[in-house]
Structures are given as structure tokens and as C-alpha cells.
Amino acid sequence: MNHLTIENNKCIIKLNKKFYPESIIDKAVKAFMKDYEISADKDNIIIKKKENENLEIVGYQFCDYLLSLIQEEGLI
Amino acid sequence: MVEEDSILDNIEIHKNFAIISINPKLYPLSVIYSAAYWLLDRVHVIIDGDPDTEILVEIRPKKDLKEIDLKEIGYEFNDELINYSVYTVQATRNKRLREVIIEHALAGNTKGQQSFNPRPQANLNQKQQCNIKTPQSGEQIAGNWKPGEQPLENDQLETVKQRSEPIKNDSLFKGVPGIDTEGITNVKDYRHKPEDFNKID
């Protein structure tokens, strides 16, 4: 199961919307916009290479951040 | 000795990652999120699958932590699922008790604050009758005199004498014009004397 795909200096993340609500994804995208070139459409989240960052690690960090936001929402 | 795989083993090990399979009928999604969150310091986590039939949790070790046993992490994840499940059950059972404790604590704080609240202000439009005799300037309300401690003033002594020794009626009208002092003197003293009671059978 390939959730992360690296191609053409882009990291494409495919996530199951049943586990990651859209509101959470929007929040995470806004948070990552400060440091990365990131966008989200209906099915995918796309992170473009800006400097010399490792896109794979950034992609997984984004997924971890989604989980932390879900946990925060649960606490509230 | 060959190690046997458990028939209940829900961990699938691959080269760079592992997949943990979870029955959603045993563990609610909130518990799975909590257990996955607990792993984030060591592995990257992605959740997939079907919330009704099977939930798949993919774990990948973080690159700066190379020596990680994915199987061990998987077992720890299973332990955390049980841990958070127990926590959730206990939290549900104790929910009402927690609410009562908090209510009591807040009520206790409120009571303490009420004891320091000033008395409500009187309605300024209403005139209240006050029957309490207000002291005039110089008048002593509560006497500090105790027998033997302080001698009586002359006028106070006179007052005591008058009470102990009844005054004749005519002396009450001394100096009052138009009063027949002789007639008043002849008026019987209204105060009963002890011999008066001897006549009673």
C-alpha cells in the first residue's frame, strides 16, 4: 500500500478520508504552508520541493501531524 | 528451536515497514488513534483500511532511529490498544463520579466566596423604622462600671438613694406654683407597706 509517491520533485500523498477528515487535512495544509509549497485537492495532497528537503520525510511528517491534530481534536 | 508464529499475530513485517491489522469490533477508532499517537516518537504512522471490517496501521521507522525492531513496536502497539481500551472503559464508568466530584469542588469554592460577600444593599427608596435608641453624643451606652472598681459620682449616688428611700409626695412638687402641698402630703403613699399584707387572711 503506497500512500506516498515521489515524482517530478513532488510528494503526492494519498490518504483514506474515512480516517483523516477533511477539516483536519485543511488545518495541516495551512500549518505546512509556512515552510513548504503544499496544496490539497479532492484525493491527494501535493508537496513541492522548495529547497533541499527530503520530500519523503516531509510527507511522513505531514501524516504524523495529521494524527496529532486528530488526537488534539479528540481531547477537546 | 524454531520460533512459532502466533495464530493471532496481526503484524506483517516488510523490508522497511510493518502493517498491523486491527479488528474494529474489538477496538474503537479513538483507541487506535491514541495507540498510534503514542508511537510517533519512534515511527511514522499511516492509518488505512475499512473502519467496518479491518483497520490497517502502517508503521515506518524514523530514519534517524535505525535500530528499531518493527515486530517489537507492533507488539507494543497491541499492548497500547489494550491499555487505552481499559482507560476508555474506566473513564466511561467513572464519568458521573468525576462530574459529581467536580461539582462538589466548585460548590465548595462558591460557598467560601459567599461568606465574604457584602450584605445586599438596602433599598434606598424605602424608609425603614429603626426602633433602636441611637446614642446621643457623650452618652454612654454600655457602662464600664463594676462594683468596687470606680466610685459613683454624686448625682449617681443621689439616684441610688432615691430608689432605696422613697421620696414623699410633697417634695416632688416643690417649687411648682398652685399646688396644695399640704393636701398632697396627706395623700396616702400608694406604695404598699408590709403591715398592709397582715390584714389579708
PDB file of N, CA and C in Angstrom, chain B residues 23-76:
ATOM      1  N   ASN B  23      -8.948  -5.423  14.387  1.00  0.00           N
ATOM      2  CA  ASN B  23     -10.379  -5.686  14.243  1.00  0.00           C
ATOM      3  C   ASN B  23     -11.147  -4.494  14.851  1.00  0.00           C
ATOM      4  N   PRO B  24     -11.878  -3.734  14.046  1.00  0.00           N
ATOM      5  CA  PRO B  24     -12.566  -2.546  14.578  1.00  0.00           C
ATOM      6  C   PRO B  24     -13.700  -2.885  15.543  1.00  0.00           C
ATOM      7  N   LYS B  25     -14.115  -4.149  15.567  1.00  0.00           N
ATOM      8  CA  LYS B  25     -15.166  -4.552  16.508  1.00  0.00           C
ATOM      9  C   LYS B  25     -14.598  -4.717  17.922  1.00  0.00           C
ATOM     10  N   LEU B  26     -13.292  -4.881  18.022  1.00  0.00           N
ATOM     11  CA  LEU B  26     -12.656  -5.034  19.330  1.00  0.00           C
ATOM     12  C   LEU B  26     -12.158  -3.701  19.886  1.00  0.00           C
ATOM     13  N   TYR B  27     -11.641  -2.876  18.980  1.00  0.00           N
ATOM     14  CA  TYR B  27     -11.047  -1.618  19.414  1.00  0.00           C
ATOM     15  C   TYR B  27     -11.668  -0.446  18.640  1.00  0.00           C
ATOM     16  N   PRO B  28     -12.277   0.503  19.352  1.00  0.00           N
ATOM     17  CA  PRO B  28     -12.857   1.658  18.658  1.00  0.00           C
ATOM     18  C   PRO B  28     -11.765   2.525  18.036  1.00  0.00           C
ATOM     19  N   LEU B  29     -12.186   3.339  17.091  1.00  0.00           N
ATOM     20  CA  LEU B  29     -11.224   4.159  16.342  1.00  0.00           C
ATOM     21  C   LEU B  29     -10.460   5.116  17.246  1.00  0.00           C
ATOM     22  N   SER B  30     -11.119   5.622  18.270  1.00  0.00           N
ATOM     23  CA  SER B  30     -10.454   6.566  19.179  1.00  0.00           C
ATOM     24  C   SER B  30      -9.276   5.894  19.892  1.00  0.00           C
ATOM     25  N   VAL B  31      -9.456   4.621  20.224  1.00  0.00           N
ATOM     26  CA  VAL B  31      -8.377   3.873  20.886  1.00  0.00           C
ATOM     27  C   VAL B  31      -7.219   3.653  19.922  1.00  0.00           C
ATOM     28  N   ILE B  32      -7.540   3.357  18.681  1.00  0.00           N
ATOM     29  CA  ILE B  32      -6.491   3.137  17.662  1.00  0.00           C
ATOM     30  C   ILE B  32      -5.703   4.425  17.424  1.00  0.00           C
ATOM     31  N   TYR B  33      -6.410   5.539  17.357  1.00  0.00           N
ATOM     32  CA  TYR B  33      -5.722   6.834  17.197  1.00  0.00           C
ATOM     33  C   TYR B  33      -4.772   7.082  18.368  1.00  0.00           C
ATOM     34  N   SER B  34      -5.244   6.816  19.582  1.00  0.00           N
ATOM     35  CA  SER B  34      -4.424   7.071  20.772  1.00  0.00           C
ATOM     36  C   SER B  34      -3.181   6.186  20.783  1.00  0.00           C
ATOM     37  N   ALA B  35      -3.363   4.918  20.443  1.00  0.00           N
ATOM     38  CA  ALA B  35      -2.223   3.999  20.427  1.00  0.00           C
ATOM     39  C   ALA B  35      -1.238   4.383  19.330  1.00  0.00           C
ATOM     40  N   ALA B  36      -1.748   4.797  18.171  1.00  0.00           N
ATOM     41  CA  ALA B  36      -0.869   5.213  17.065  1.00  0.00           C
ATOM     42  C   ALA B  36      -0.110   6.484  17.430  1.00  0.00           C
ATOM     43  N   TYR B  37      -0.801   7.398  18.087  1.00  0.00           N
ATOM     44  CA  TYR B  37      -0.162   8.658  18.504  1.00  0.00           C
ATOM     45  C   TYR B  37       1.006   8.384  19.445  1.00  0.00           C
ATOM     46  N   TRP B  38       0.832   7.349  20.262  1.00  0.00           N
ATOM     47  CA  TRP B  38       1.866   7.004  21.247  1.00  0.00           C
ATOM     48  C   TRP B  38       3.166   6.567  20.576  1.00  0.00           C
ATOM     49  N   LEU B  39       3.077   6.049  19.321  1.00  0.00           N
ATOM     50  CA  LEU B  39       4.258   5.548  18.608  1.00  0.00           C
ATOM     51  C   LEU B  39       5.026   6.628  17.851  1.00  0.00           C
ATOM     52  N   LEU B  40       4.473   7.806  17.751  1.00  0.00           N
ATOM     53  CA  LEU B  40       5.004   8.817  16.827  1.00  0.00           C
ATOM     54  C   LEU B  40       6.436   9.260  17.117  1.00  0.00           C
ATOM     55  N   ASP B  41       6.912   9.017  18.326  1.00  0.00           N
ATOM     56  CA  ASP B  41       8.287   9.428  18.620  1.00  0.00           C
ATOM     57  C   ASP B  41       9.309   8.495  17.968  1.00  0.00           C
ATOM     58  N   ARG B  42       8.891   7.313  17.571  1.00  0.00           N
ATOM     59  CA  ARG B  42       9.831   6.339  17.006  1.00  0.00           C
ATOM     60  C   ARG B  42       9.535   5.969  15.560  1.00  0.00           C
ATOM     61  N   VAL B  43       8.285   5.981  15.169  1.00  0.00           N
ATOM     62  CA  VAL B  43       7.899   5.568  13.816  1.00  0.00           C
ATOM     63  C   VAL B  43       6.924   6.571  13.206  1.00  0.00           C
ATOM     64  N   HIS B  44       6.896   6.580  11.860  1.00  0.00           N
ATOM     65  CA  HIS B  44       5.840   7.300  11.133  1.00  0.00           C
ATOM     66  C   HIS B  44       4.641   6.368  11.039  1.00  0.00           C
ATOM     67  N   VAL B  45       3.448   6.939  11.139  1.00  0.00           N
ATOM     68  CA  VAL B  45       2.239   6.105  11.169  1.00  0.00           C
ATOM     69  C   VAL B  45       1.246   6.601  10.116  1.00  0.00           C
ATOM     70  N   ILE B  46       0.690   5.648   9.382  1.00  0.00           N
ATOM     71  CA  ILE B  46      -0.413   5.972   8.450  1.00  0.00           C
ATOM     72  C   ILE B  46      -1.497   4.921   8.672  1.00  0.00           C
ATOM     73  N   ILE B  47      -2.739   5.399   8.733  1.00  0.00           N
ATOM     74  CA  ILE B  47      -3.872   4.507   9.006  1.00  0.00           C
ATOM     75  C   ILE B  47      -4.702   4.358   7.732  1.00  0.00           C
ATOM     76  N   ASP B  48      -5.073   3.124   7.444  1.00  0.00           N
ATOM     77  CA  ASP B  48      -5.856   2.835   6.239  1.00  0.00           C
ATOM     78  C   ASP B  48      -6.791   1.676   6.526  1.00  0.00           C
ATOM     79  N   GLY B  49      -7.488   1.224   5.487  1.00  0.00           N
ATOM     80  CA  GLY B  49      -8.369   0.058   5.620  1.00  0.00           C
ATOM     81  C   GLY B  49      -9.830   0.442   5.598  1.00  0.00           C
ATOM     82  N   ASP B  50     -10.649  -0.387   6.230  1.00  0.00           N
ATOM     83  CA  ASP B  50     -12.100  -0.183   6.269  1.00  0.00           C
ATOM     84  C   ASP B  50     -12.524  -0.115   7.725  1.00  0.00           C
ATOM     85  N   PRO B  51     -13.118   0.989   8.138  1.00  0.00           N
ATOM     86  CA  PRO B  51     -13.499   1.122   9.554  1.00  0.00           C
ATOM     87  C   PRO B  51     -14.519   0.077  10.009  1.00  0.00           C
ATOM     88  N   ASP B  52     -15.155  -0.617   9.065  1.00  0.00           N
ATOM     89  CA  ASP B  52     -16.180  -1.603   9.450  1.00  0.00           C
ATOM     90  C   ASP B  52     -15.624  -3.025   9.547  1.00  0.00           C
ATOM     91  N   THR B  53     -14.599  -3.326   8.750  1.00  0.00           N
ATOM     92  CA  THR B  53     -14.128  -4.713   8.695  1.00  0.00           C
ATOM     93  C   THR B  53     -12.707  -4.902   9.206  1.00  0.00           C
ATOM     94  N   GLU B  54     -11.793  -4.086   8.710  1.00  0.00           N
ATOM     95  CA  GLU B  54     -10.392  -4.247   9.107  1.00  0.00           C
ATOM     96  C   GLU B  54      -9.661  -2.912   8.990  1.00  0.00           C
ATOM     97  N   ILE B  55      -8.940  -2.557  10.045  1.00  0.00           N
ATOM     98  CA  ILE B  55      -8.148  -1.310  10.046  1.00  0.00           C
ATOM     99  C   ILE B  55      -6.677  -1.691   9.961  1.00  0.00           C
ATOM    100  N   LEU B  56      -5.973  -1.023   9.056  1.00  0.00           N
ATOM    101  CA  LEU B  56      -4.547  -1.319   8.838  1.00  0.00           C
ATOM    102  C   LEU B  56      -3.719  -0.120   9.278  1.00  0.00           C
ATOM    103  N   VAL B  57      -2.733  -0.399  10.088  1.00  0.00           N
ATOM    104  CA  VAL B  57      -1.846   0.659  10.574  1.00  0.00           C
ATOM    105  C   VAL B  57      -0.443   0.374  10.047  1.00  0.00           C
ATOM    106  N   GLU B  58       0.059   1.279   9.222  1.00  0.00           N
ATOM    107  CA  GLU B  58       1.407   1.120   8.649  1.00  0.00           C
ATOM    108  C   GLU B  58       2.388   1.904   9.488  1.00  0.00           C
ATOM    109  N   ILE B  59       3.446   1.239   9.905  1.00  0.00           N
ATOM    110  CA  ILE B  59       4.465   1.913  10.709  1.00  0.00           C
ATOM    111  C   ILE B  59       5.810   1.813   9.987  1.00  0.00           C
ATOM    112  N   ARG B  60       6.521   2.937   9.928  1.00  0.00           N
ATOM    113  CA  ARG B  60       7.852   3.002   9.314  1.00  0.00           C
ATOM    114  C   ARG B  60       8.806   3.659  10.303  1.00  0.00           C
ATOM    115  N   PRO B  61       9.952   3.066  10.524  1.00  0.00           N
ATOM    116  CA  PRO B  61      10.871   3.671  11.500  1.00  0.00           C
ATOM    117  C   PRO B  61      11.381   5.009  10.982  1.00  0.00           C
ATOM    118  N   LYS B  62      11.580   5.925  11.904  1.00  0.00           N
ATOM    119  CA  LYS B  62      12.144   7.229  11.538  1.00  0.00           C
ATOM    120  C   LYS B  62      13.608   7.029  11.195  1.00  0.00           C
ATOM    121  N   LYS B  63      14.094   7.739  10.180  1.00  0.00           N
ATOM    122  CA  LYS B  63      15.408   7.457   9.608  1.00  0.00           C
ATOM    123  C   LYS B  63      16.542   7.737  10.577  1.00  0.00           C
ATOM    124  N   ASP B  64      16.352   8.634  11.504  1.00  0.00           N
ATOM    125  CA  ASP B  64      17.425   8.898  12.451  1.00  0.00           C
ATOM    126  C   ASP B  64      17.493   7.831  13.549  1.00  0.00           C
ATOM    127  N   LEU B  65      16.475   6.974  13.596  1.00  0.00           N
ATOM    128  CA  LEU B  65      16.490   5.871  14.561  1.00  0.00           C
ATOM    129  C   LEU B  65      16.538   4.554  13.773  1.00  0.00           C
ATOM    130  N   LYS B  66      17.732   4.082  13.457  1.00  0.00           N
ATOM    131  CA  LYS B  66      17.843   2.938  12.541  1.00  0.00           C
ATOM    132  C   LYS B  66      17.600   1.615  13.241  1.00  0.00           C
ATOM    133  N   GLU B  67      18.046   1.494  14.474  1.00  0.00           N
ATOM    134  CA  GLU B  67      17.968   0.192  15.144  1.00  0.00           C
ATOM    135  C   GLU B  67      16.624   0.048  15.849  1.00  0.00           C
ATOM    136  N   ILE B  68      15.605  -0.184  15.071  1.00  0.00           N
ATOM    137  CA  ILE B  68      14.269  -0.373  15.629  1.00  0.00           C
ATOM    138  C   ILE B  68      13.740  -1.720  15.167  1.00  0.00           C
ATOM    139  N   ASP B  69      13.264  -2.511  16.129  1.00  0.00           N
ATOM    140  CA  ASP B  69      12.667  -3.808  15.824  1.00  0.00           C
ATOM    141  C   ASP B  69      11.184  -3.568  15.564  1.00  0.00           C
ATOM    142  N   LEU B  70      10.783  -3.686  14.317  1.00  0.00           N
ATOM    143  CA  LEU B  70       9.402  -3.379  13.944  1.00  0.00           C
ATOM    144  C   LEU B  70       8.416  -4.352  14.605  1.00  0.00           C
ATOM    145  N   LYS B  71       8.819  -5.593  14.768  1.00  0.00           N
ATOM    146  CA  LYS B  71       7.954  -6.586  15.410  1.00  0.00           C
ATOM    147  C   LYS B  71       7.694  -6.167  16.865  1.00  0.00           C
ATOM    148  N   GLU B  72       8.749  -5.719  17.514  1.00  0.00           N
ATOM    149  CA  GLU B  72       8.632  -5.286  18.898  1.00  0.00           C
ATOM    150  C   GLU B  72       7.701  -4.075  18.995  1.00  0.00           C
ATOM    151  N   ILE B  73       7.848  -3.161  18.046  1.00  0.00           N
ATOM    152  CA  ILE B  73       6.981  -1.984  18.014  1.00  0.00           C
ATOM    153  C   ILE B  73       5.520  -2.419  17.810  1.00  0.00           C
ATOM    154  N   GLY B  74       5.341  -3.408  16.976  1.00  0.00           N
ATOM    155  CA  GLY B  74       3.999  -3.941  16.725  1.00  0.00           C
ATOM    156  C   GLY B  74       3.366  -4.516  17.984  1.00  0.00           C
ATOM    157  N   TYR B  75       4.177  -5.268  18.732  1.00  0.00           N
ATOM    158  CA  TYR B  75       3.677  -5.844  19.989  1.00  0.00           C
ATOM    159  C   TYR B  75       3.334  -4.744  21.001  1.00  0.00           C
ATOM    160  N   GLU B  76       4.184  -3.737  21.024  1.00  0.00           N
ATOM    161  CA  GLU B  76       3.906  -2.615  21.931  1.00  0.00           C
ATOM    162  C   GLU B  76       2.613  -1.904  21.529  1.00  0.00           C
TER     163      GLU B  76
END
